[in-house]
Each structure stands twice: as C-alpha cells, then as structure tokens.
C-alpha cells in the first residue's frame, strides 16, 4: 500500500455502506448554497451522509477570523462519532458550499450502529486518521511555508483528492485564503503568478490546472512524496 497524501477534500469513502446505513432512522435533507447545517454555538447532534454537493467545515474565532478545516463531497460522512462533547465543537460550523442533498442521522444512534458493524467502524477509524493527518500537516508543515508554496501545495492536494479527475477545482480565492490562514491579496498574487506561467487557468470560483508537472515542481516534498497519477 502506497503512502497516503494529506487531503483537504473528502469524498467517496462510504459508498458501500450507505444501503445498510438506511436501516437507521434518518431524514433526507436539501440545503441551498450558503446555508448552515447547524448554527454557531449549537451542540453537534446530527451526522450527515452527503449524497451530492460540497460542504465546508470551518471554525470561527471570537475575534471574527475564520479558518477553513476541510471540504466534504458525495459519499462521505461528517462529523465524527465520538461520544465526548468537546468545547471547541461549538465553534465549528458546517456550511453548504454548493447545493447539497444529504441524509441526516441521530449521533447517538449512529454511534451505536458503528459499534455493531466492525467493518464500518474500521472505515470510520481510517477516515478519522486521515483527518488527523491533514490537521497535523496543516499545523506543523503548511504553517511555516511561504504563501506561494502553501497555495501550490493546496492546489495539488485538492486536485489529487478531488472529484473532478485532477483537472479542475471549484473554490473561491477567499476560501483558499481562509483555509491557508493568509490574506486574500497574497493568494491573488500567487494565483496570478501560476497563471502567468501557464500552470493554471482562472475563472470565477474555479481553477483549472493545466500543467501538473510544473505545479508539483513548486510543491514541498511533504506534499508530493508519491508521484501524481
């Protein structure tokens, strides 16, 4: 098994388990782009299985700053299933980045289901490990990189783990800035440089990667330890 690269975008991990999950009491929901799946300060009592669309998870600091943590596409589950209630969870928000269709489960019932289905629990552990890996990468590696390197790493990983066959990324410059913890003007300068070098093409809230080899040449070794396929 090859080494697994960090990922900001999660999708496709639970497709095989979805039919069995429907044996649980559940509710089908539809959210419009920009709609919150739970409010600020609310306890997290619901687990979401995303059937379509993309959601973004972020934390809002009390001074108003925002830090994007992750993005979740079709056939993934969020949040986790631990029983403990962590205080920081009240600062975590989940918002529909696009229109979303999802299946909602009660958190306690979902937890009990996972205990009774070891293969499903094993997959949850793997995804939880991938999430922790991403947070470590972001805090201990990306944090100390210059902005241009951060942007290159982020674009590479979003394409590598994305749902569009590694060619396009649907994301705004503001969301890139909020994910990397840098100013939007610095993101704009970095993207402009990549565009001038014909590595990417920019459209509104959309980035097309034209040359992966050139992009990966700018990435850190921690990001491209395995070749892009």
Tab-separated table of C-alpha atoms in Angstrom:
chain	number	residue	atom	x	y	z
A	1	UNK	CA	0.000	0.000	0.000
A	2	UNK	CA	1.462	3.356	-1.033
A	3	UNK	CA	1.820	6.316	1.239
A	4	UNK	CA	-1.321	8.401	1.624
A	5	UNK	CA	-1.042	12.118	0.972
A	6	UNK	CA	-2.825	14.680	3.156
A	7	UNK	CA	-6.284	15.675	1.978
A	8	UNK	CA	-8.463	18.730	2.469
A	9	UNK	CA	-11.253	17.281	0.327
A	10	UNK	CA	-13.054	14.098	1.389
A	11	UNK	CA	-15.407	12.083	-0.820
A	12	UNK	CA	-16.320	8.554	-1.859
A	13	UNK	CA	-15.260	6.771	1.330
A	14	UNK	CA	-18.591	5.254	2.378
A	15	UNK	CA	-20.460	4.339	-0.806
A	16	UNK	CA	-20.571	0.618	0.010
A	17	UNK	CA	-22.038	1.241	3.471
A	18	UNK	CA	-24.873	3.571	2.512
A	19	UNK	CA	-27.605	0.942	1.866
A	20	UNK	CA	-27.066	-0.561	5.317
A	21	UNK	CA	-26.998	2.861	6.966
A	22	UNK	CA	-30.531	3.407	5.706
A	23	UNK	CA	-31.707	0.795	8.218
A	24	UNK	CA	-31.240	3.533	10.829
A	25	UNK	CA	-33.892	6.189	11.440
A	26	UNK	CA	-32.944	9.063	9.163
A	27	UNK	CA	-34.141	12.196	7.431
A	28	UNK	CA	-33.435	13.323	3.878
A	29	UNK	CA	-32.453	16.979	3.710
A	30	UNK	CA	-31.703	19.520	0.993
A	31	UNK	CA	-29.603	22.628	1.672
A	32	UNK	CA	-29.014	25.584	-0.599
A	33	UNK	CA	-25.533	27.003	-1.141
A	34	UNK	CA	-24.593	29.217	1.804
A	35	UNK	CA	-26.968	27.531	4.260
A	36	UNK	CA	-25.603	26.362	7.620
A	37	UNK	CA	-26.214	22.734	8.577
A	38	UNK	CA	-26.011	23.729	12.234
A	39	UNK	CA	-25.737	27.088	13.936
A	40	UNK	CA	-22.874	28.694	15.822
A	41	UNK	CA	-22.737	27.562	19.446
A	42	UNK	CA	-25.109	24.649	18.902
A	43	UNK	CA	-24.134	21.157	20.099
A	44	UNK	CA	-23.465	18.681	17.297
A	45	UNK	CA	-26.256	16.101	17.477
A	46	UNK	CA	-26.510	15.052	13.820
A	47	UNK	CA	-24.292	13.020	11.498
A	48	UNK	CA	-24.560	13.808	7.781
A	49	UNK	CA	-24.034	11.472	4.855
A	50	UNK	CA	-23.574	13.706	1.809
A	51	UNK	CA	-25.177	12.318	-1.340
A	52	UNK	CA	-24.344	15.260	-3.592
A	53	UNK	CA	-22.779	18.701	-3.429
A	54	UNK	CA	-19.930	20.031	-1.293
A	55	UNK	CA	-19.914	21.250	2.315
A	56	UNK	CA	-17.172	23.204	4.028
A	57	UNK	CA	-16.207	22.818	7.666
A	58	UNK	CA	-14.669	25.827	9.380
A	59	UNK	CA	-14.005	27.399	12.762
A	60	UNK	CA	-14.884	30.970	13.633
A	61	UNK	CA	-12.638	32.668	16.167
A	62	UNK	CA	-14.208	35.018	18.688
A	63	UNK	CA	-12.398	37.939	17.015
A	64	UNK	CA	-14.161	37.184	13.723
A	65	UNK	CA	-11.380	35.366	11.882
A	66	UNK	CA	-12.302	32.196	10.011
A	67	UNK	CA	-10.231	29.056	9.443
A	68	UNK	CA	-11.462	26.517	6.923
A	69	UNK	CA	-10.651	22.971	8.016
A	70	UNK	CA	-11.989	20.657	5.312
A	71	UNK	CA	-14.349	20.145	2.386
A	72	UNK	CA	-16.768	17.221	2.049
A	73	UNK	CA	-18.243	15.869	-1.174
A	74	UNK	CA	-20.507	12.992	-2.147
A	75	UNK	CA	-20.447	9.690	-0.237
A	76	UNK	CA	-18.606	10.955	2.782
A	77	UNK	CA	-19.724	11.342	6.401
A	78	UNK	CA	-19.273	14.279	8.738
A	79	UNK	CA	-18.688	14.873	11.620
A	80	UNK	CA	-17.045	12.091	13.650
A	81	UNK	CA	-18.724	9.657	16.013
A	82	UNK	CA	-17.019	10.156	19.367
A	83	UNK	CA	-19.277	10.232	22.435
A	84	UNK	CA	-17.397	13.049	24.181
A	85	UNK	CA	-18.585	16.631	23.782
A	86	UNK	CA	-15.578	18.863	23.137
A	87	UNK	CA	-15.972	22.576	23.818
A	88	UNK	CA	-14.318	23.530	20.520
A	89	UNK	CA	-17.190	21.840	18.673
A	90	UNK	CA	-19.369	24.851	19.463
A	91	UNK	CA	-17.029	26.948	17.323
A	92	UNK	CA	-17.185	24.522	14.385
A	93	UNK	CA	-19.592	25.355	11.579
A	94	UNK	CA	-20.669	23.299	8.584
A	95	UNK	CA	-21.965	25.210	5.567
A	96	UNK	CA	-23.220	24.169	2.156
A	97	UNK	CA	-20.618	25.405	-0.333
A	98	UNK	CA	-22.928	24.265	-3.146
A	99	UNK	CA	-26.484	22.951	-3.104
A	100	UNK	CA	-26.442	19.760	-1.043
A	101	UNK	CA	-28.505	16.606	-0.708
A	102	UNK	CA	-27.766	14.672	2.471
A	103	UNK	CA	-29.092	12.003	4.789
A	104	UNK	CA	-29.153	13.004	8.465
A	105	UNK	CA	-28.761	10.553	11.356
A	106	UNK	CA	-29.015	10.961	15.103
A	107	UNK	CA	-25.491	10.991	16.515
A	108	UNK	CA	-26.132	8.552	19.383
A	109	UNK	CA	-27.933	6.046	17.126
A	110	UNK	CA	-25.161	6.362	14.551
A	111	UNK	CA	-22.565	5.664	17.236
A	112	UNK	CA	-24.391	2.516	18.350
A	113	UNK	CA	-24.640	1.338	14.734
A	114	UNK	CA	-20.881	1.720	14.313
A	115	UNK	CA	-20.231	-0.414	17.404
A	116	UNK	CA	-22.341	-3.199	15.920
A	117	UNK	CA	-20.672	-3.109	12.475
A	118	UNK	CA	-16.892	-3.612	12.768
A	119	UNK	CA	-16.095	-3.128	9.061
A	120	UNK	CA	-17.901	0.188	9.104
A	121	UNK	CA	-16.122	1.176	12.322
A	122	UNK	CA	-12.785	0.304	10.712
A	123	UNK	CA	-13.557	2.650	7.823
A	124	UNK	CA	-14.522	5.400	10.263
A	125	UNK	CA	-11.170	4.942	12.004
A	126	UNK	CA	-9.334	5.220	8.681
A	127	UNK	CA	-11.129	8.434	7.782
A	128	UNK	CA	-10.619	9.862	11.271
A	129	UNK	CA	-6.913	9.084	10.900
A	130	UNK	CA	-6.845	10.829	7.513
A	131	UNK	CA	-8.486	13.878	9.082
A	132	UNK	CA	-5.958	13.991	11.923
A	133	UNK	CA	-3.153	13.558	9.383
A	134	UNK	CA	-4.437	16.581	7.465
A	135	UNK	CA	-4.626	18.693	10.635
A	136	UNK	CA	-1.056	17.751	11.584
A	137	UNK	CA	0.143	18.526	8.057
A	138	UNK	CA	-1.640	21.874	8.127
A	139	UNK	CA	-0.402	22.870	11.591
A	140	UNK	CA	3.139	21.503	11.547
A	141	UNK	CA	4.087	21.829	7.868
A	142	UNK	CA	1.936	24.248	5.885
A	143	UNK	CA	2.012	26.821	8.670
A	144	UNK	CA	5.713	27.517	8.151
A	145	UNK	CA	5.671	27.669	4.358
A	146	UNK	CA	5.647	30.948	2.402
A	147	UNK	CA	2.276	31.785	0.857
A	148	UNK	CA	3.195	30.788	-2.688
A	149	UNK	CA	4.287	27.335	-1.520
A	150	UNK	CA	1.130	26.981	0.595
A	151	UNK	CA	-1.039	27.776	-2.420
A	152	UNK	CA	0.815	25.315	-4.666
A	153	UNK	CA	0.552	22.564	-2.051
A	154	UNK	CA	-3.146	23.249	-1.544
A	155	UNK	CA	-3.995	23.203	-5.254
A	156	UNK	CA	-2.034	19.999	-5.766
A	157	UNK	CA	-3.758	18.197	-2.880
A	158	UNK	CA	-7.227	19.445	-3.806
A	159	UNK	CA	-6.727	18.164	-7.345
A	160	UNK	CA	-5.155	14.911	-6.173
A	161	UNK	CA	-8.022	14.117	-3.805
A	162	UNK	CA	-10.809	15.901	-5.665
A	163	UNK	CA	-13.808	14.578	-7.536
A	164	UNK	CA	-13.043	16.027	-10.968
A	165	UNK	CA	-10.277	13.669	-12.123
A	166	UNK	CA	-7.493	16.014	-11.104
A	167	UNK	CA	-8.132	18.784	-13.598
A	168	UNK	CA	-10.354	21.400	-12.006
A	169	UNK	CA	-11.066	22.817	-8.566
A	170	UNK	CA	-14.245	24.707	-7.747
A	171	UNK	CA	-13.254	27.108	-4.981
A	172	UNK	CA	-13.085	30.846	-4.392
A	173	UNK	CA	-9.911	32.755	-3.608
A	174	UNK	CA	-11.499	33.764	-0.305
A	175	UNK	CA	-11.920	30.110	0.685
A	176	UNK	CA	-8.313	29.374	-0.252
A	177	UNK	CA	-7.191	32.268	1.948
A	178	UNK	CA	-9.392	31.127	4.850
A	179	UNK	CA	-8.049	27.576	4.556
A	180	UNK	CA	-4.401	28.596	4.476
A	181	UNK	CA	-4.674	31.401	7.027
A	182	UNK	CA	-3.244	34.064	4.716
A	183	UNK	CA	-4.507	37.316	3.226
A	184	UNK	CA	-6.607	37.135	0.088
A	185	UNK	CA	-4.280	39.586	-1.682
A	186	UNK	CA	-1.385	37.142	-1.182
A	187	UNK	CA	-3.473	34.320	-2.645
A	188	UNK	CA	-4.338	36.520	-5.633
A	189	UNK	CA	-0.643	37.253	-6.261
A	190	UNK	CA	0.252	33.557	-6.054
A	191	UNK	CA	-2.520	32.526	-8.438
A	192	UNK	CA	-1.579	35.313	-10.848
A	193	UNK	CA	1.993	34.026	-10.943
A	194	UNK	CA	0.802	30.482	-11.669
A	195	UNK	CA	-1.486	31.792	-14.392
A	196	UNK	CA	1.309	33.827	-15.998
A	197	UNK	CA	3.455	30.688	-16.065
A	198	UNK	CA	0.589	28.809	-17.786
A	199	UNK	CA	0.268	26.363	-14.896
A	200	UNK	CA	-3.359	27.211	-14.131
A	201	UNK	CA	-6.306	28.913	-15.766
A	202	UNK	CA	-8.630	31.055	-13.652
A	203	UNK	CA	-12.370	31.512	-13.912
A	204	UNK	CA	-14.844	32.764	-11.340
A	205	UNK	CA	-14.645	30.418	-8.308
A	206	UNK	CA	-12.900	27.862	-10.491
A	207	UNK	CA	-9.268	26.886	-11.104
A	208	UNK	CA	-8.179	24.648	-13.966
A	209	UNK	CA	-4.758	23.036	-13.601
A	210	UNK	CA	-3.011	22.951	-16.964
A	211	UNK	CA	0.393	21.558	-16.018
A	212	UNK	CA	0.706	19.208	-13.028
A	213	UNK	CA	4.423	18.684	-13.537
A	214	UNK	CA	5.172	22.391	-13.204
A	215	UNK	CA	2.795	22.724	-10.252
A	216	UNK	CA	4.332	19.772	-8.406
A	217	UNK	CA	7.814	21.209	-9.003
A	218	UNK	CA	6.814	24.112	-6.737
A	219	UNK	CA	5.331	21.859	-4.011
A	220	UNK	CA	7.092	20.795	-0.822
A	221	UNK	CA	8.456	17.258	-0.511
A	222	UNK	CA	5.969	16.502	2.271
A	223	UNK	CA	3.183	17.168	-0.218
A	224	UNK	CA	4.402	15.156	-3.213
A	225	UNK	CA	6.152	12.211	-1.577
A	226	UNK	CA	4.424	9.994	-4.145
A	227	UNK	CA	4.043	10.932	-7.824
A	228	UNK	CA	0.799	12.326	-9.175
A	229	UNK	CA	-1.012	9.694	-11.231
